[in-house]
mmCIF file of C-alpha atoms and ligand atoms in Angstrom:
data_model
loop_
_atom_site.group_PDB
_atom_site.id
_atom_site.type_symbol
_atom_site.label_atom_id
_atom_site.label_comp_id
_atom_site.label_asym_id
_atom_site.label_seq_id
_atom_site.Cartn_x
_atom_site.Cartn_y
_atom_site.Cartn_z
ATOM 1 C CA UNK A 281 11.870 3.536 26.266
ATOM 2 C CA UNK A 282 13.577 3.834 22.809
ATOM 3 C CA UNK A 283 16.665 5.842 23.700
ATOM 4 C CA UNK A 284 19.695 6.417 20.193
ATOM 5 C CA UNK A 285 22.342 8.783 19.772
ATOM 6 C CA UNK A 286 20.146 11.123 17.981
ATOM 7 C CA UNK A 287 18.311 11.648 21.439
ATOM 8 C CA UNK A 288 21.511 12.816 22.888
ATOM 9 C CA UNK A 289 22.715 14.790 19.631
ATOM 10 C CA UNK A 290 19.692 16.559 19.825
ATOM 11 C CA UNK A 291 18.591 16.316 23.363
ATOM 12 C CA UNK A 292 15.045 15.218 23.089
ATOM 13 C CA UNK A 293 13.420 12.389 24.614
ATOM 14 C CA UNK A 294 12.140 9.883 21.793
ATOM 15 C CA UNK A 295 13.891 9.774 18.604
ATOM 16 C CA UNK A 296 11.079 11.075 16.935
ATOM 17 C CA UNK A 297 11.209 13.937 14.189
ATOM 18 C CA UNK A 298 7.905 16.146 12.850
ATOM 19 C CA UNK A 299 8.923 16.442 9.114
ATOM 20 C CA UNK A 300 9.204 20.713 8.241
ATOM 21 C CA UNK A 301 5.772 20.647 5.798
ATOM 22 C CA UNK A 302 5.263 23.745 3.752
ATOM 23 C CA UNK A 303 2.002 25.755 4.988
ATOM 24 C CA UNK A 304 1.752 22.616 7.518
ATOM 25 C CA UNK A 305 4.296 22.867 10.098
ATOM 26 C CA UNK A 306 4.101 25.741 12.185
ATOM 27 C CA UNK A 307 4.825 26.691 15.694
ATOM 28 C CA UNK A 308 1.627 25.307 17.031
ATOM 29 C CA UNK A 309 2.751 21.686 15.607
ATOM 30 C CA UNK A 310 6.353 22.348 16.524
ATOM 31 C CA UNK A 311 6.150 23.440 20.103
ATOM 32 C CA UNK A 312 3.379 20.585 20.931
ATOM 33 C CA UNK A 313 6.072 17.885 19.224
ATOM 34 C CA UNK A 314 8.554 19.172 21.002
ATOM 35 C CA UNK A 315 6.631 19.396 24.710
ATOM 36 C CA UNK A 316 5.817 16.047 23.955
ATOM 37 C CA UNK A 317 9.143 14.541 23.198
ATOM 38 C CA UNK A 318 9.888 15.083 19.787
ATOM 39 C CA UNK A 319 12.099 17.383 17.905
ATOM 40 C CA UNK A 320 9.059 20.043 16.889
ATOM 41 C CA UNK A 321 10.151 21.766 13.020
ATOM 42 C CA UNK A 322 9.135 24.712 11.681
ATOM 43 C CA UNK A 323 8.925 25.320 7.960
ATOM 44 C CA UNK A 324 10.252 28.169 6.535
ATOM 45 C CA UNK A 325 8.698 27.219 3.184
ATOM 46 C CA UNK A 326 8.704 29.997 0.881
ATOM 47 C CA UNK A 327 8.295 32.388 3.302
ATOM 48 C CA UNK A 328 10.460 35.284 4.296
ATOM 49 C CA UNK A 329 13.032 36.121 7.695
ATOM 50 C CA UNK A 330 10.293 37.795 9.132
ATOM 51 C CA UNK A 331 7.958 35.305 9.060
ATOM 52 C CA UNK A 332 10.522 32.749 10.407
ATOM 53 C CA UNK A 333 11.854 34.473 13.262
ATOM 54 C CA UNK A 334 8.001 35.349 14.315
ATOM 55 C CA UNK A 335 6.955 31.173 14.634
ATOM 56 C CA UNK A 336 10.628 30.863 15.832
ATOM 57 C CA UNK A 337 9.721 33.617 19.130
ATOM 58 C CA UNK A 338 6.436 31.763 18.944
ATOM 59 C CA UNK A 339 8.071 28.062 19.338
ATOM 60 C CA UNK A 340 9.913 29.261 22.056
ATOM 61 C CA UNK A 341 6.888 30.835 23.812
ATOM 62 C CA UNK A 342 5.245 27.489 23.742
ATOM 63 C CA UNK A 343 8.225 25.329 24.522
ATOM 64 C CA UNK A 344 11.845 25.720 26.330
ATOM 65 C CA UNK A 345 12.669 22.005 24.751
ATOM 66 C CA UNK A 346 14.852 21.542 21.694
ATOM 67 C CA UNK A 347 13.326 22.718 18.235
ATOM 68 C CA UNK A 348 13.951 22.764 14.968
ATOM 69 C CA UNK A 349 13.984 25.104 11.413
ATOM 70 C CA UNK A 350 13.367 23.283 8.104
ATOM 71 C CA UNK A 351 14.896 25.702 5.188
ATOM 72 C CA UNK A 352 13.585 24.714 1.570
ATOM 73 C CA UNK A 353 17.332 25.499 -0.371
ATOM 74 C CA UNK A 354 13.994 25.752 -3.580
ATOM 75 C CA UNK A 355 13.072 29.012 -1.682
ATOM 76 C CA UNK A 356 13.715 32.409 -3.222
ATOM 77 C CA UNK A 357 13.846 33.260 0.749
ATOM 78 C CA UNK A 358 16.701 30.502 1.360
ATOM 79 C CA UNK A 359 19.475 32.801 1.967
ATOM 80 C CA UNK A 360 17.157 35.272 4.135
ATOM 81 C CA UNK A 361 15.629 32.599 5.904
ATOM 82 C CA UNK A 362 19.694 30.693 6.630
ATOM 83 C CA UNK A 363 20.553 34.251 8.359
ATOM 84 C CA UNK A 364 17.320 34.348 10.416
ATOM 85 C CA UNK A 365 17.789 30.825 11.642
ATOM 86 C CA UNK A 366 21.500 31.718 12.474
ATOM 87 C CA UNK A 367 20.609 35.242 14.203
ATOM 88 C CA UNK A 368 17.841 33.207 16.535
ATOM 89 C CA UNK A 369 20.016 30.315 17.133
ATOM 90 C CA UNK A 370 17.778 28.118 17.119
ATOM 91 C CA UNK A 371 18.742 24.321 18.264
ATOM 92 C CA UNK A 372 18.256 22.459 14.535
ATOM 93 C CA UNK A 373 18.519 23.119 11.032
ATOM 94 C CA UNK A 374 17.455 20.690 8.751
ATOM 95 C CA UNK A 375 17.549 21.239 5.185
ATOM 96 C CA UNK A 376 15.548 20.158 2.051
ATOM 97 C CA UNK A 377 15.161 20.515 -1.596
ATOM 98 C CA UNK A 378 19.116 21.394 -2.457
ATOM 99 C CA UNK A 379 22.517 21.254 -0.608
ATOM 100 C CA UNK A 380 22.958 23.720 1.984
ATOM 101 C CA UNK A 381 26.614 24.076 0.484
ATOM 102 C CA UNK A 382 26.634 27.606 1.488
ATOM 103 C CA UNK A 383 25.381 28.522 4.815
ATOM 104 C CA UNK A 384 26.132 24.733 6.838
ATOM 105 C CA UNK A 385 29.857 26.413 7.826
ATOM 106 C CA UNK A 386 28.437 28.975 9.732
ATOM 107 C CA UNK A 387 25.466 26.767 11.022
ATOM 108 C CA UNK A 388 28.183 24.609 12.342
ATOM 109 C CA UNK A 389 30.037 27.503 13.938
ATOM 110 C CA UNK A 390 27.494 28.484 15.601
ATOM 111 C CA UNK A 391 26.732 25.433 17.339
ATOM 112 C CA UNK A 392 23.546 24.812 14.975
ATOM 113 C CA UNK A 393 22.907 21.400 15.009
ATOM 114 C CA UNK A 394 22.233 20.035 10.787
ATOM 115 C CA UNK A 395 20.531 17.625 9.975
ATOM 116 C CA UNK A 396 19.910 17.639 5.885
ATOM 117 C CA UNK A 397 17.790 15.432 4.398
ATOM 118 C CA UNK A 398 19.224 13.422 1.527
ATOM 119 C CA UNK A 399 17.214 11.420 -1.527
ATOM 120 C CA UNK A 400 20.614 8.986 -2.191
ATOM 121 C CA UNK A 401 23.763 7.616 -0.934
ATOM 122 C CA UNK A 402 25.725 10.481 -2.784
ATOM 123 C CA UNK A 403 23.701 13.491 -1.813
ATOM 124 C CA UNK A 404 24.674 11.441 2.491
ATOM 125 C CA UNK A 405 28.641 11.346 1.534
ATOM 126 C CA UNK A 406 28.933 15.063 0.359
ATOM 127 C CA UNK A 407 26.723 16.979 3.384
ATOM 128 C CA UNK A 408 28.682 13.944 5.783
ATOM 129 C CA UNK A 409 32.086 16.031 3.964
ATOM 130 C CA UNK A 410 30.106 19.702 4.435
ATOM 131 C CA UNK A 411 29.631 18.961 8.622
ATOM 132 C CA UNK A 412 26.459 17.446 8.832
ATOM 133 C CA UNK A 413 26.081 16.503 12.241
ATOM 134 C CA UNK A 414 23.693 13.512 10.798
ATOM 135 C CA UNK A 415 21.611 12.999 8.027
ATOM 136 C CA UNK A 416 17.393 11.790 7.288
ATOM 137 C CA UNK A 417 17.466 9.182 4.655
ATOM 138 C CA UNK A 418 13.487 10.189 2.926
ATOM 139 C CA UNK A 419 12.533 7.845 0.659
ATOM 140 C CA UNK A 420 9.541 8.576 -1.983
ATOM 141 C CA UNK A 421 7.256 7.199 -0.048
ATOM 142 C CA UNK A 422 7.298 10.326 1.699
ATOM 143 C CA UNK A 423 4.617 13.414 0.583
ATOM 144 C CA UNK A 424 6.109 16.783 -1.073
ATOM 145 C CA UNK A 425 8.478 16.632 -3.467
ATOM 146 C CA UNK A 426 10.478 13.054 -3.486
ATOM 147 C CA UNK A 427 13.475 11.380 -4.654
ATOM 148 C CA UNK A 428 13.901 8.259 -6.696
ATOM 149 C CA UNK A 429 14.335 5.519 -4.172
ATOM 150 C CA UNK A 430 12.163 4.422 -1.286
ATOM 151 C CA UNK A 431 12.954 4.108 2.012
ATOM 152 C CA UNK A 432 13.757 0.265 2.218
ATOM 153 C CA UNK A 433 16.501 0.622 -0.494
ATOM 154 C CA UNK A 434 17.963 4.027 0.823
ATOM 155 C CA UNK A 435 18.070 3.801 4.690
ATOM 156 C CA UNK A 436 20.264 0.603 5.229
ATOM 157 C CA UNK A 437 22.736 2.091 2.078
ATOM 158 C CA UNK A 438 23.052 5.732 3.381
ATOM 159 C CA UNK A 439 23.635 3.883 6.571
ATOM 160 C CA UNK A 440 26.682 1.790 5.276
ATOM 161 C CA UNK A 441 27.857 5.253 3.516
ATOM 162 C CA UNK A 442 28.392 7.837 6.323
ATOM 163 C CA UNK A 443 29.571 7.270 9.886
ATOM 164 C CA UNK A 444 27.025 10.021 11.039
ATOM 165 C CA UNK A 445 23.395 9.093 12.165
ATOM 166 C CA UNK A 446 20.700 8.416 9.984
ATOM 167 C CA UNK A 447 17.341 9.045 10.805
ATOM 168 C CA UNK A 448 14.698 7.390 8.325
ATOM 169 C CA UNK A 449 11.654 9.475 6.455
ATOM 170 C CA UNK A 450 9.052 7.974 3.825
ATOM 171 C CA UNK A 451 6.112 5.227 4.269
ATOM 172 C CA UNK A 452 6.717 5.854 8.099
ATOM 173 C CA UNK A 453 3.096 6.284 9.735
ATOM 174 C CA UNK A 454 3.110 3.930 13.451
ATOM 175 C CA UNK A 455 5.517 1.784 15.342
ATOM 176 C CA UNK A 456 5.768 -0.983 13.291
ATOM 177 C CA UNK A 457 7.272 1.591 10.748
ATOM 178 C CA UNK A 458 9.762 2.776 13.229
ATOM 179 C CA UNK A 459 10.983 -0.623 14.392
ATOM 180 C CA UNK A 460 12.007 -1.198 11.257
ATOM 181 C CA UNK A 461 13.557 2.092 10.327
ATOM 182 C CA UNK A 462 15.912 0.935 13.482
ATOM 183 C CA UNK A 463 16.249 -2.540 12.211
ATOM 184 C CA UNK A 464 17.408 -0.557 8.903
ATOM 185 C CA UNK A 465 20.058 0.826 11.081
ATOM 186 C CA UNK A 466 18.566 4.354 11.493
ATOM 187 C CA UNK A 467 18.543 5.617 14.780
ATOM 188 C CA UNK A 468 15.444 7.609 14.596
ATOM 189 C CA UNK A 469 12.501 8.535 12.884
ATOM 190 C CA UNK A 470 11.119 11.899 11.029
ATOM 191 C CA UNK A 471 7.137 11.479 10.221
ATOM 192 C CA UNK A 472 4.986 14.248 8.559
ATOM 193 C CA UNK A 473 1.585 12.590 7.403
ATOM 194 C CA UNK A 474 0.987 11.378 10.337
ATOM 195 C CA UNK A 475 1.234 14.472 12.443
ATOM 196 C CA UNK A 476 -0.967 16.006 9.634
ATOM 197 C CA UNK A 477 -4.216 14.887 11.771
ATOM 198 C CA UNK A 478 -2.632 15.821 15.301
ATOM 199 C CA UNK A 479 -4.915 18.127 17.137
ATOM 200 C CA UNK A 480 -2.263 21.323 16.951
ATOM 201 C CA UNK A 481 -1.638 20.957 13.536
ATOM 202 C CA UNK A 482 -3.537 24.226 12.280
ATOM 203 C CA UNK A 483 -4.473 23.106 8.492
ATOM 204 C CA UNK A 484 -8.049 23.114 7.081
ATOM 205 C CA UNK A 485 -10.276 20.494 8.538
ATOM 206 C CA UNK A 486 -11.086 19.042 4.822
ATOM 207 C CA UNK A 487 -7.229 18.532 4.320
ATOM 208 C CA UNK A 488 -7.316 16.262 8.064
ATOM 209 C CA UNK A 489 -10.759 14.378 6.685
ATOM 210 C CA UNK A 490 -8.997 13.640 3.656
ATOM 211 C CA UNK A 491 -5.896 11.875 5.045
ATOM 212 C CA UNK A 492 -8.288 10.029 7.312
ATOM 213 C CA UNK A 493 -10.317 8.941 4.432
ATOM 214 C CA UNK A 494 -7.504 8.278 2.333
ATOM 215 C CA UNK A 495 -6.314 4.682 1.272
ATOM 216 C CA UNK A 496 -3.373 2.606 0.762
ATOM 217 C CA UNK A 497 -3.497 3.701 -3.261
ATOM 218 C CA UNK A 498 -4.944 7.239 -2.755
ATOM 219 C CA UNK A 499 -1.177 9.317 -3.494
ATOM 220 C CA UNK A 500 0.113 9.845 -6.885
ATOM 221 C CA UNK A 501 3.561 11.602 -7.823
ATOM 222 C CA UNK A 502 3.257 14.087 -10.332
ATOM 223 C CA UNK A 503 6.184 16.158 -11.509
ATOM 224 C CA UNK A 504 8.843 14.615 -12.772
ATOM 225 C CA UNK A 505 8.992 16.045 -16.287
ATOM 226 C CA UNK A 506 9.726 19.204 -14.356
ATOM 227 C CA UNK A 507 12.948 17.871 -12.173
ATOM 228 C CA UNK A 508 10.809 17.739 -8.575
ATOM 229 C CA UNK A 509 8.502 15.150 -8.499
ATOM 230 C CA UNK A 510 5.805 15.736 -5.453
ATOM 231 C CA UNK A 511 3.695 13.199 -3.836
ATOM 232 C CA UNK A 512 0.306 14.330 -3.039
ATOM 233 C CA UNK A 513 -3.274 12.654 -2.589
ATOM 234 C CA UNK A 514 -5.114 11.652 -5.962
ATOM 235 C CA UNK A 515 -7.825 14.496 -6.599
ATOM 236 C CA UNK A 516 -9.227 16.964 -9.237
ATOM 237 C CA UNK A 517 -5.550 19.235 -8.917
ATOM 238 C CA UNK A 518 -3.250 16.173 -8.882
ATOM 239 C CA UNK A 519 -5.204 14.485 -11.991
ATOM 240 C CA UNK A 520 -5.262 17.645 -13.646
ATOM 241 C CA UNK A 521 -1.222 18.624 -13.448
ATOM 242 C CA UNK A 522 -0.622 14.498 -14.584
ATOM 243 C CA UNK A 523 -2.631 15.258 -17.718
ATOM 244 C CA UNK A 524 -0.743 18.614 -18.548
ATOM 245 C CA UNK A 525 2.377 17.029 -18.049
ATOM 246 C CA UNK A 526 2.235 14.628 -20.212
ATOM 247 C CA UNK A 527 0.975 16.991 -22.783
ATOM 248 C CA UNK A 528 3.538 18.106 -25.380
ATOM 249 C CA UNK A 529 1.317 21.119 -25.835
ATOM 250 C CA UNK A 530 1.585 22.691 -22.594
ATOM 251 C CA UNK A 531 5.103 24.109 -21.418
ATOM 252 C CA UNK A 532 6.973 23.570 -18.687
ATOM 253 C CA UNK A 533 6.274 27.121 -17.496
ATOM 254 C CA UNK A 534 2.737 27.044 -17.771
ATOM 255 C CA UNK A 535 3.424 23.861 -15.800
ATOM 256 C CA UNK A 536 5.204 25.459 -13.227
ATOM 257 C CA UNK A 537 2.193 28.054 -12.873
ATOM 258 C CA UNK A 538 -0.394 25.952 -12.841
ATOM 259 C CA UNK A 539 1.156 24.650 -9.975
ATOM 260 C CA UNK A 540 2.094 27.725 -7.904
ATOM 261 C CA UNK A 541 -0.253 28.169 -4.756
ATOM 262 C CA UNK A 542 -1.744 24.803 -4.632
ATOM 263 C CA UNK A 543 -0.388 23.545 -1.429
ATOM 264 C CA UNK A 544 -1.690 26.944 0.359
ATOM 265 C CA UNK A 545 -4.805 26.322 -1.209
ATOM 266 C CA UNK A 546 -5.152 22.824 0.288
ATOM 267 C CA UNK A 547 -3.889 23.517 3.782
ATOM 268 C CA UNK A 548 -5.167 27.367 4.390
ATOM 269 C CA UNK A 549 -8.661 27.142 2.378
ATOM 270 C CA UNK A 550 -9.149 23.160 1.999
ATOM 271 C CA UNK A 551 -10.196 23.715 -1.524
ATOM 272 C CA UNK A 552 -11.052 20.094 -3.038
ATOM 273 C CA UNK A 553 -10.961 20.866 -6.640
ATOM 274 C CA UNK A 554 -7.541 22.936 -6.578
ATOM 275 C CA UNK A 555 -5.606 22.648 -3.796
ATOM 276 C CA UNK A 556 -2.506 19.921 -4.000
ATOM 277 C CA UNK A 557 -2.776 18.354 -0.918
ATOM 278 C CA UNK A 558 0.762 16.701 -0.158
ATOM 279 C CA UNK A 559 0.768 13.150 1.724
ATOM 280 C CA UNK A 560 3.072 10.294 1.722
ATOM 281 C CA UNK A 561 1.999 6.670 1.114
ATOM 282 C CA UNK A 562 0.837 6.060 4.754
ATOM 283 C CA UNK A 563 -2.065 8.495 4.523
ATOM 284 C CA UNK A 564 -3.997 5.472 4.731
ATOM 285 C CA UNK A 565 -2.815 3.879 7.810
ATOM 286 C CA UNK A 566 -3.586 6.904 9.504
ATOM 287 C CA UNK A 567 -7.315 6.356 11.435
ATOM 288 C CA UNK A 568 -7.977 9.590 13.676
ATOM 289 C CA UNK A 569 -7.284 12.692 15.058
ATOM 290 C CA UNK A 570 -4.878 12.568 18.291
ATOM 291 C CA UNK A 571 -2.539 14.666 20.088
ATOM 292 C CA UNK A 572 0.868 15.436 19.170
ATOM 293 C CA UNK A 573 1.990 13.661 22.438
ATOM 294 C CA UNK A 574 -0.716 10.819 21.807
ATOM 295 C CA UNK A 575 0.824 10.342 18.396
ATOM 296 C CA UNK A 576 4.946 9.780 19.513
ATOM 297 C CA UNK A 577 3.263 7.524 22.791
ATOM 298 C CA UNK A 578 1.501 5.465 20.690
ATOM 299 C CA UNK A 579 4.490 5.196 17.828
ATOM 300 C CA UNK A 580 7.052 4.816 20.608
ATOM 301 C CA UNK A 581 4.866 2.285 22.585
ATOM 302 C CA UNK A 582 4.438 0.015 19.702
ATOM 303 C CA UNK A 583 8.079 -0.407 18.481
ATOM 304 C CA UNK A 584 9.247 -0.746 21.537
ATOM 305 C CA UNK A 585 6.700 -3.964 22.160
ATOM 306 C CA UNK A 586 7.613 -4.683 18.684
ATOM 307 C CA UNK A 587 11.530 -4.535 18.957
ATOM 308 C CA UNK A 588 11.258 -6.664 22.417
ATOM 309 C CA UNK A 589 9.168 -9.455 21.140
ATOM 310 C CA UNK A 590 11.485 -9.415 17.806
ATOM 311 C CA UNK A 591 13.833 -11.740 19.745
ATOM 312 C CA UNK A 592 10.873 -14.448 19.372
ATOM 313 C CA UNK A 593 11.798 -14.981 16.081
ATOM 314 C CA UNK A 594 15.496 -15.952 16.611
ATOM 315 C CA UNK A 595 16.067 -19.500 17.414
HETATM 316 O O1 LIG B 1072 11.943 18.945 0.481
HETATM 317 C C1 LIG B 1072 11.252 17.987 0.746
HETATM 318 N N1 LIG B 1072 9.902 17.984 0.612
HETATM 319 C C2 LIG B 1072 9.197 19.048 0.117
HETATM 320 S S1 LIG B 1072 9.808 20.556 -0.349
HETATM 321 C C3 LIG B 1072 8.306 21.061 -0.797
HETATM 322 S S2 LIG B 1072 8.024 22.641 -1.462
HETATM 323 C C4 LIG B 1072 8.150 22.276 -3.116
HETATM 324 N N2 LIG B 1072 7.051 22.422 -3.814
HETATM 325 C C5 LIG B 1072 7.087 22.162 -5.132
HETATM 326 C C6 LIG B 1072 8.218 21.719 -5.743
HETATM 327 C C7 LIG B 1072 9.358 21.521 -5.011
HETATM 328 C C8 LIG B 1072 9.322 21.803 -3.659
HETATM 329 C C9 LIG B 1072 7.387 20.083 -0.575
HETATM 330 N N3 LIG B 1072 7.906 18.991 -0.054
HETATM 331 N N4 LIG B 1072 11.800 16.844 1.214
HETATM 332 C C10 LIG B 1072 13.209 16.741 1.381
HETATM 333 C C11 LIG B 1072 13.870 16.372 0.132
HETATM 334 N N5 LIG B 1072 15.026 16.856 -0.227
HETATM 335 N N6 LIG B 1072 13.425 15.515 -0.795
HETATM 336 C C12 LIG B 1072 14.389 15.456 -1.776
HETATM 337 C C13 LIG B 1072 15.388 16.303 -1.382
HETATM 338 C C14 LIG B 1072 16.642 16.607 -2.013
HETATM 339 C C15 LIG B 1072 16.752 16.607 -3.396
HETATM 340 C C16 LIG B 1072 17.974 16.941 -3.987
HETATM 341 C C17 LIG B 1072 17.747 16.955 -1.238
HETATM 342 C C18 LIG B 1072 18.951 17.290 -1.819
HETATM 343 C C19 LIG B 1072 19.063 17.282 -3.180
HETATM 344 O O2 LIG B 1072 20.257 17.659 -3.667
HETATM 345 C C20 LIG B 1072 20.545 17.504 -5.019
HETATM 346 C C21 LIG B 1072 20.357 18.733 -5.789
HETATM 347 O O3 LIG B 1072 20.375 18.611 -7.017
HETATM 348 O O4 LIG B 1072 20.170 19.810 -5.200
#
């Protein structure tokens, strides 16, 4: 049993996280995480209050373990969506896309446990200063929209930056990933391709077939002239948007709109040609469907074998 402080700061079981994923993570995948273990997320994406605090009554009507809201700061929503989360109290707020500068105070105060996640050792330092309670260290390995440094680089130097926990995110997909987010000096993990394929995880079935099928080269980042690189499997969509952005001819605007409704197309309709299905790196170390509870077993199971055998190696 793999047992760190961000078991007791949260008050789950395994120090296992379900990444927040837009149009991915709802209260289906959050409550089974959670029943299993985990620390179940919902995403608030770019949806409204009312949509949140609906899978938020839903979560809890599935699970009375610890849970957890992801707010995208991106969202035109954000500021509905921060009031919801503090009005339902819910257990964990973790945040992405932006600094929650403006709502982590009364998080705090309201005994909100936050948890933002952090693309450098600068973005760690100034949400450590704001009250995070810890930090996830996501590296571009990671699917959605990514920062400039992967996870091996970033983990162990957030880690000698803040004296809060750090739980590692990006390229994580199975134990041997996790024992060495720990050996990083992270004391947990957050995965989100991986719990793409879990059983309760309500996306299309041609969005599941395609992680399955996908291999080690399969992701490509596409983005960047606009500020937000996002990581997402190579297909018809993702080939299309790296052509148009490196065209001088086509605006960022039109860009940005060419874009918009992608990933809903991907994970609601499992159109091939123009959805944007997001993945991170390990899409293809991921082999089959399982249960959300199979999924943190089997991760759990393996670094723990892994970390007790590691002592083989010292002489
Ligand atoms: O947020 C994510 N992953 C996401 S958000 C998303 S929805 C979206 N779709 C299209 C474009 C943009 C977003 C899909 N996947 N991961 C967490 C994350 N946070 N990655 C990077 C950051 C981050 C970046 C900058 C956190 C803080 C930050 O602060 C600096 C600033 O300038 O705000």
């Amino acid at each position: 049993m793999i047992h760190t402080a961000i078991c007791e700061l949260l008050g789950i079981r395994y120090p296992v996280l379900q990444g927040g994923m837009a149009w991915v993570s709802d209260a289906s995948l959050a409550g089974a995480v959670s029943n299993a273990g985990g620390l179940g997320i919902i995403a608030a994406m770019n949806a409204d209050g009312d949509y949140l605090r609906e899978q938020i009554r839903q979560t809890r009507a599935l699970t009375d373990k610890p849970f957890g809201v992801n707010i995208m700061l991106m969202s035109p929503y954000a500021p509905d969506v921060a009031q919801v989360a503090l009005d339902e109290k819910v257990p964990v707020i973790t945040t992405g896309a932006g600094l929650p500068s403006q709502y982590i105070r009364a998080w705090v105060q309201a005994g909100i446990r936050v948890l933002p996640v952090v693309p450098s050792v600068a973005i760690a330092r100034m949400v450590q200063r704001m009250g995070a309670h810890a930090v996830i260290a996501e590296g571009g390995e990671s699917g959605g929209h990514i920062g400039e440094l992967n996870t091996m680089a970033l983990v162990p130097q957030v880690v000698d930056a803040v004296d809060i926990p750090v739980i590692a995110a990006g390229g994580i997909g199975d134990g041997r990933g996790m024992a060495a987010a720990l050996m990083l000096g992270a004391c947990g993990v957050q995965m989100g391709t991986r719990f793409l394929v879990a059983h309760e995880c309500a996306i299309h079935e041609t969005y599941k077939e395609k992680i399955i099928k996908a291999k080690d080269i399969d992701t490509l980042a596409t983005g960047r002239r606009l500020g937000h690189p996002v990581r997402a499997l190579k297909n018809p969509f993702t080939r299309a948007f790296y052509a148009k952005e490196y065209d001088a001819g086509v605006s960022d605007q039109e860009l940005e709109a060419y874009g918009a409704g992608a990933l809903r197309l991907a994970a609601r309709e499992g159109d091939a040609q123009k959805g944007c299905f997001m993945a991170g790196q390990i899409a293809g170390l991921v082999q089959r469907r399982q249960s959300a509870a199979e999924i943190i077993n089997e991760v759990t199971g393996q670094a723990e074998t892994l970390l007790r055998g590691a002592c083989q190696w010292v002489k």
